[in-house]
Amino acid sequence: MTDVDRATWQAILPSQTRVVQANGVVRVTVPIDLLPATVQQLGASARLADMFADHQPHADPVVRLVWALDVDAHRYLVTETDCPTEEYPSLSSVEPAAFVEECEIYEQFGLRPADGGPLNRVALPPHVDANFPRLGRTPPRDAADIRAPHTVGGAAFEFPFGPVRAAGFESLYYGLVTSGEEVVDLYLFTWHKYRGIEWRIRGMQPRQALFLVERAEGLSAASHAWAFAAAIEKALRISVAPAASRIRAAAVELERIYNHVAAIAALCQSTGLAVAQAQIEVILEQLLRIGARFFGHRYLFGVIDIGGVTRGVDLRGLSTETRAVCADLRDATDALNSTNSFLDRLEATGLITTSQASSLGLVGPVARASGLAVDTRCDHLQPPYDEYPVDVACADSGDVRARYHVFLAEINAAVRLIKDLAVPDCDVDVQPAAIPVSAGSGLGWAESPRGEALAWVELDSDGRIRRGRLRPAAVRNWRAFGDGARSQNVFTDIPIIEASFWLTAAGRAR
């Protein structure tokens, strides 16, 4: 941030706020009484990307909001507000995208929005007690009105589905409310997958924590590892070699391809096309084997390291094999694109409008299929995407068919990008980079297959993690799943909608 930028934002925000920059992070200190006004002003020109809290001994809890300036400035701002009491001004009433994080903050820190509105249970299971590990203080009391009411009235009834659903599926509970065939409401419980990743990494060295960060959402292991590594690198001013950045990007693009292929296979399964499903799952298996051959792991664990990568990769060989497999995928999807019984099930199913996507802060293919061209690879450039531009695939109908076409376009774009990244000089030093023992803070990001993945870290003077925050795209996008399910759909549409969102319960409950 330049002095001109700082002066510009200081002029836009309320006068009592203070804009500073430290350790590569732009921070805006906001008094608690000005927080709603500041959120309203920032919301007019920025996207709320994350909201989380911190509580250190002998200090007031702090609520942080991460704002993405997706146009013009192309950077992130972090606002910080001290909360001397158990309440802070409700922000979801001003910025609806903040609701899920308000629920998380209450569960982990006991801080409640001052409007007293009901909150949903997001991560912690209902049987937890005061001794359950939390990031901050236990809520002093679980008020009778704290949870959103779970009631079904009239002629409607709740059809329970989950949490055990099928072999290979994550634990996830749907309460499908209906009076017959049409879904009129949906209750979603993801807390069965809670593992306390952010609590577990506290006190760890950054390289130790990478193991758990990758497993916060295993199908986006490379993306989250990159976001976390980037946060550490910004906090400690560690540089990354260009060749290592290209290998990182190639791993994430391969991750994008195999996730989109898996989503298409799930769409085939949910629409009853067993032969097409089998064909595409063969292609998925080939892609996973390519990952194991070139990166050492089918799901790309252990590829990214602090300051670089763990191994050199033959990117030209990776490009050749990936293009060959995706040529087979094109043959399979060409057949799908001429199958009316498939396309008819996707059209006008699971609708998410542009205004819904914007107000909920959606990211990734779900947002892009609803007309929002948000993509951190373009909006928040970092190497190597600053030299290898990405074509952002968008649609505007917001239904399952739009998301399916975005998947196809992004697969093609990822294949081209891997080819572009395969320059002759791909040799890297795979020796572990020295990590300075120093305090610092940093924000990192990457564009995972599901959308923007964020990581915030604060290191103490011993170089250990004092606070680590992971924000997978699932935190943002699961809330829209309920809206999509309620948009005049029937029971058999729900698996189709879930496949098109291609989210994980682990990413939300982590």
Coordinates of N, CA and C in Angstrom, one line a residue, residues 335-440:
A335 N -20.8 -36.3 -25.6 CA -22.0 -37.2 -25.6 C -23.0 -36.7 -24.6
L336 N -22.5 -36.2 -23.4 CA -23.5 -35.7 -22.5 C -24.2 -34.5 -23.0
N337 N -23.5 -33.6 -23.7 CA -24.0 -32.4 -24.2 C -25.1 -32.6 -25.3
S338 N -25.2 -33.8 -25.8 CA -26.2 -34.1 -26.8 C -27.3 -35.1 -26.2
T339 N -27.3 -35.2 -24.9 CA -28.2 -36.1 -24.2 C -29.3 -35.2 -23.5
N340 N -30.4 -35.2 -24.1 CA -31.5 -34.3 -23.6 C -31.9 -34.6 -22.2
S341 N -32.0 -35.9 -21.9 CA -32.4 -36.3 -20.6 C -31.5 -35.9 -19.5
F342 N -30.2 -35.7 -19.8 CA -29.2 -35.1 -18.9 C -29.4 -33.6 -18.7
L343 N -29.4 -32.9 -19.8 CA -29.4 -31.5 -19.8 C -30.7 -31.0 -19.2
D344 N -31.8 -31.7 -19.5 CA -33.1 -31.2 -19.0 C -33.2 -31.2 -17.5
R345 N -32.5 -32.2 -16.9 CA -32.4 -32.3 -15.4 C -31.6 -31.2 -14.8
L346 N -30.7 -30.6 -15.5 CA -29.8 -29.5 -15.0 C -30.4 -28.2 -15.2
E347 N -31.2 -28.0 -16.2 CA -31.7 -26.7 -16.5 C -32.8 -26.2 -15.5
A348 N -32.6 -25.0 -15.0 CA -33.6 -24.4 -14.1 C -33.6 -25.1 -12.7
T349 N -32.6 -25.9 -12.4 CA -32.5 -26.6 -11.2 C -31.4 -25.9 -10.3
G350 N -31.8 -25.7 -9.0 CA -30.8 -25.2 -8.1 C -30.4 -23.7 -8.4
L351 N -31.4 -22.9 -8.7 CA -31.1 -21.5 -9.1 C -30.5 -20.7 -8.0
I352 N -29.4 -20.0 -8.4 CA -28.8 -18.9 -7.5 C -28.7 -17.7 -8.4
T353 N -29.4 -16.6 -8.0 CA -29.4 -15.4 -8.8 C -28.1 -14.6 -8.5
T354 N -27.8 -13.7 -9.4 CA -26.6 -12.8 -9.2 C -26.7 -12.0 -7.9
S355 N -27.9 -11.5 -7.6 CA -28.0 -10.7 -6.4 C -27.8 -11.6 -5.1
Q356 N -28.3 -12.9 -5.2 CA -28.0 -13.8 -4.1 C -26.5 -14.1 -4.0
A357 N -25.9 -14.4 -5.1 CA -24.5 -14.7 -5.1 C -23.7 -13.5 -4.5
S358 N -24.0 -12.3 -4.8 CA -23.3 -11.1 -4.4 C -23.6 -10.9 -2.9
S359 N -24.8 -10.9 -2.4 CA -25.1 -10.6 -1.0 C -24.5 -11.7 -0.1
L360 N -24.4 -12.9 -0.5 CA -23.8 -14.0 0.3 C -22.3 -14.1 0.2
G361 N -21.7 -13.3 -0.7 CA -20.3 -13.4 -0.9 C -19.8 -14.7 -1.5
L362 N -20.5 -15.3 -2.4 CA -20.1 -16.6 -3.0 C -18.9 -16.4 -3.8
V363 N -18.2 -17.6 -4.0 CA -16.9 -17.6 -4.7 C -16.9 -18.8 -5.6
G364 N -15.9 -18.9 -6.4 CA -15.6 -20.1 -7.2 C -16.6 -20.3 -8.3
P365 N -16.7 -21.5 -8.9 CA -17.7 -21.8 -10.0 C -19.1 -21.5 -9.6
V366 N -19.5 -21.6 -8.4 CA -20.9 -21.3 -8.0 C -21.2 -19.8 -8.3
A367 N -20.2 -18.9 -7.9 CA -20.4 -17.5 -8.1 C -20.3 -17.2 -9.6
R368 N -19.4 -17.8 -10.3 CA -19.1 -17.5 -11.7 C -20.3 -17.9 -12.5
A369 N -21.0 -19.0 -12.2 CA -22.1 -19.5 -12.9 C -23.3 -18.6 -12.7
S370 N -23.3 -17.7 -11.7 CA -24.4 -16.8 -11.4 C -24.0 -15.4 -11.8
G371 N -23.0 -15.2 -12.7 CA -22.7 -13.9 -13.2 C -21.6 -13.1 -12.5
L372 N -21.0 -13.6 -11.4 CA -20.0 -12.9 -10.7 C -18.6 -13.4 -11.1
A373 N -17.8 -12.5 -11.8 CA -16.5 -12.9 -12.3 C -15.5 -12.7 -11.2
V374 N -15.6 -13.5 -10.1 CA -14.6 -13.4 -9.0 C -13.7 -14.6 -9.1
D375 N -12.4 -14.3 -9.2 CA -11.3 -15.3 -9.3 C -10.0 -14.7 -8.8
T376 N -9.5 -15.2 -7.7 CA -8.3 -14.6 -7.1 C -7.1 -14.7 -8.1
R377 N -7.1 -15.6 -9.0 CA -6.0 -15.7 -10.0 C -5.9 -14.5 -10.8
C378 N -7.0 -13.8 -11.0 CA -7.1 -12.5 -11.8 C -7.2 -11.3 -10.9
D379 N -8.1 -11.4 -9.8 CA -8.4 -10.3 -9.0 C -7.3 -9.9 -8.0
H380 N -6.5 -10.9 -7.6 CA -5.4 -10.7 -6.6 C -4.2 -11.4 -7.1
L381 N -3.5 -10.8 -8.1 CA -2.4 -11.5 -8.8 C -1.3 -11.8 -7.8
Q382 N -0.7 -13.0 -8.0 CA 0.5 -13.4 -7.4 C 1.2 -14.3 -8.4
P383 N 2.5 -14.5 -8.3 CA 3.2 -15.3 -9.3 C 2.7 -16.8 -9.1
P384 N 2.6 -17.5 -10.3 CA 3.0 -17.1 -11.6 C 1.8 -16.5 -12.4
Y385 N 0.7 -16.3 -11.8 CA -0.5 -15.8 -12.6 C -0.3 -14.4 -13.1
D386 N 0.6 -13.7 -12.5 CA 0.9 -12.3 -13.1 C 1.5 -12.4 -14.5
E387 N 2.2 -13.5 -14.8 CA 2.8 -13.7 -16.1 C 1.9 -14.6 -17.0
Y388 N 1.1 -15.4 -16.4 CA 0.3 -16.4 -17.2 C -1.2 -16.1 -16.9
P389 N -1.8 -15.2 -17.6 CA -3.2 -14.8 -17.4 C -4.2 -15.9 -17.5
V390 N -5.3 -15.9 -16.8 CA -6.3 -16.9 -16.8 C -7.6 -16.4 -17.4
D391 N -8.2 -17.2 -18.2 CA -9.5 -16.8 -18.8 C -10.6 -17.2 -17.8
V392 N -11.3 -16.2 -17.3 CA -12.3 -16.5 -16.3 C -13.6 -16.9 -17.0
A393 N -14.1 -18.2 -16.7 CA -15.3 -18.7 -17.3 C -16.5 -18.3 -16.5
C394 N -17.5 -17.7 -17.1 CA -18.7 -17.2 -16.4 C -19.9 -17.6 -17.2
A395 N -21.0 -17.7 -16.5 CA -22.4 -17.9 -17.0 C -23.3 -17.0 -16.2
D396 N -24.5 -16.8 -16.6 CA -25.4 -15.9 -15.9 C -26.8 -16.6 -15.5
S397 N -27.0 -17.8 -15.9 CA -28.3 -18.4 -15.6 C -28.4 -18.9 -14.1
G398 N -27.2 -19.2 -13.5 CA -27.2 -19.5 -12.1 C -27.8 -20.9 -11.7
D399 N -28.0 -21.8 -12.7 CA -28.6 -23.1 -12.4 C -27.5 -24.2 -12.5
V400 N -27.9 -25.4 -12.3 CA -26.9 -26.5 -12.4 C -26.3 -26.6 -13.8
R401 N -27.0 -26.3 -14.8 CA -26.5 -26.4 -16.2 C -25.4 -25.4 -16.3
A402 N -25.6 -24.2 -15.8 CA -24.5 -23.1 -15.9 C -23.3 -23.6 -15.1
R403 N -23.4 -24.2 -14.0 CA -22.3 -24.6 -13.2 C -21.5 -25.7 -14.0
Y404 N -22.3 -26.6 -14.6 CA -21.7 -27.7 -15.4 C -20.8 -27.1 -16.5
H405 N -21.4 -26.1 -17.2 CA -20.6 -25.5 -18.3 C -19.4 -24.7 -17.8
V406 N -19.5 -24.1 -16.6 CA -18.3 -23.5 -16.0 C -17.2 -24.5 -15.7
F407 N -17.7 -25.7 -15.2 CA -16.7 -26.8 -15.0 C -15.9 -27.1 -16.3
L408 N -16.7 -27.3 -17.3 CA -16.0 -27.7 -18.6 C -15.1 -26.6 -19.1
A409 N -15.5 -25.4 -19.0 CA -14.6 -24.3 -19.5 C -13.4 -24.2 -18.6
E410 N -13.5 -24.4 -17.3 CA -12.3 -24.2 -16.4 C -11.4 -25.4 -16.6
I411 N -11.9 -26.6 -16.9 CA -11.0 -27.7 -17.2 C -10.1 -27.4 -18.5
N412 N -10.8 -26.9 -19.5 CA -10.0 -26.5 -20.7 C -9.0 -25.4 -20.4
A413 N -9.4 -24.4 -19.6 CA -8.5 -23.4 -19.3 C -7.3 -23.9 -18.5
A414 N -7.6 -24.8 -17.5 CA -6.5 -25.4 -16.7 C -5.5 -26.2 -17.5
V415 N -6.0 -26.9 -18.5 CA -5.1 -27.7 -19.4 C -4.2 -26.8 -20.2
R416 N -4.8 -25.7 -20.7 CA -4.0 -24.7 -21.4 C -2.9 -24.1 -20.5
L417 N -3.3 -23.8 -19.3 CA -2.4 -23.1 -18.4 C -1.2 -24.0 -18.0
I418 N -1.5 -25.3 -17.7 CA -0.4 -26.2 -17.4 C 0.6 -26.2 -18.6
K419 N 0.0 -26.2 -19.8 CA 0.9 -26.2 -21.0 C 1.8 -25.0 -21.0
D420 N 1.2 -23.8 -20.7 CA 1.9 -22.6 -20.7 C 3.0 -22.5 -19.6
L421 N 2.7 -23.2 -18.5 CA 3.6 -23.2 -17.4 C 4.8 -24.1 -17.6
A422 N 4.7 -25.0 -18.6 CA 5.8 -26.0 -18.9 C 6.9 -25.3 -19.7
V423 N 7.5 -24.3 -19.1 CA 8.7 -23.7 -19.8 C 9.9 -24.6 -19.5
P424 N 11.0 -24.5 -20.3 CA 12.1 -25.3 -20.2 C 12.8 -25.3 -18.8
D425 N 12.8 -24.1 -18.2 CA 13.5 -24.0 -16.9 C 12.6 -24.3 -15.8
C426 N 12.5 -25.5 -15.4 CA 11.6 -25.9 -14.3 C 12.4 -26.5 -13.1
D427 N 13.7 -26.3 -13.1 CA 14.6 -26.9 -12.1 C 14.4 -26.0 -10.8
V428 N 14.2 -26.6 -9.7 CA 14.1 -25.9 -8.4 C 14.9 -26.5 -7.4
D429 N 15.3 -25.7 -6.4 CA 16.0 -26.2 -5.2 C 14.9 -26.7 -4.2
V430 N 14.9 -28.0 -4.0 CA 13.9 -28.6 -3.2 C 14.4 -28.8 -1.7
Q431 N 15.5 -28.2 -1.4 CA 16.0 -28.2 0.0 C 15.0 -27.3 0.8
P432 N 14.7 -27.7 2.0 CA 13.7 -26.9 2.8 C 14.3 -25.5 3.0
A433 N 13.5 -24.5 2.8 CA 13.9 -23.1 3.0 C 14.0 -22.8 4.5
A434 N 15.0 -22.0 4.8 CA 15.2 -21.6 6.2 C 14.0 -20.7 6.6
I435 N 13.4 -21.0 7.7 CA 12.3 -20.1 8.1 C 12.7 -19.3 9.3
P436 N 12.8 -18.0 9.1 CA 13.2 -17.1 10.2 C 12.4 -17.3 11.5
V437 N 13.1 -17.2 12.6 CA 12.3 -17.2 13.9 C 12.0 -15.8 14.2
S438 N 10.8 -15.4 14.0 CA 10.4 -14.0 14.1 C 8.9 -13.9 14.3
A439 N 8.4 -12.9 14.9 CA 7.0 -12.6 15.0 C 6.6 -11.9 13.6
G440 N 5.3 -12.1 13.3 CA 4.8 -11.5 12.1 C 3.4 -11.9 11.8

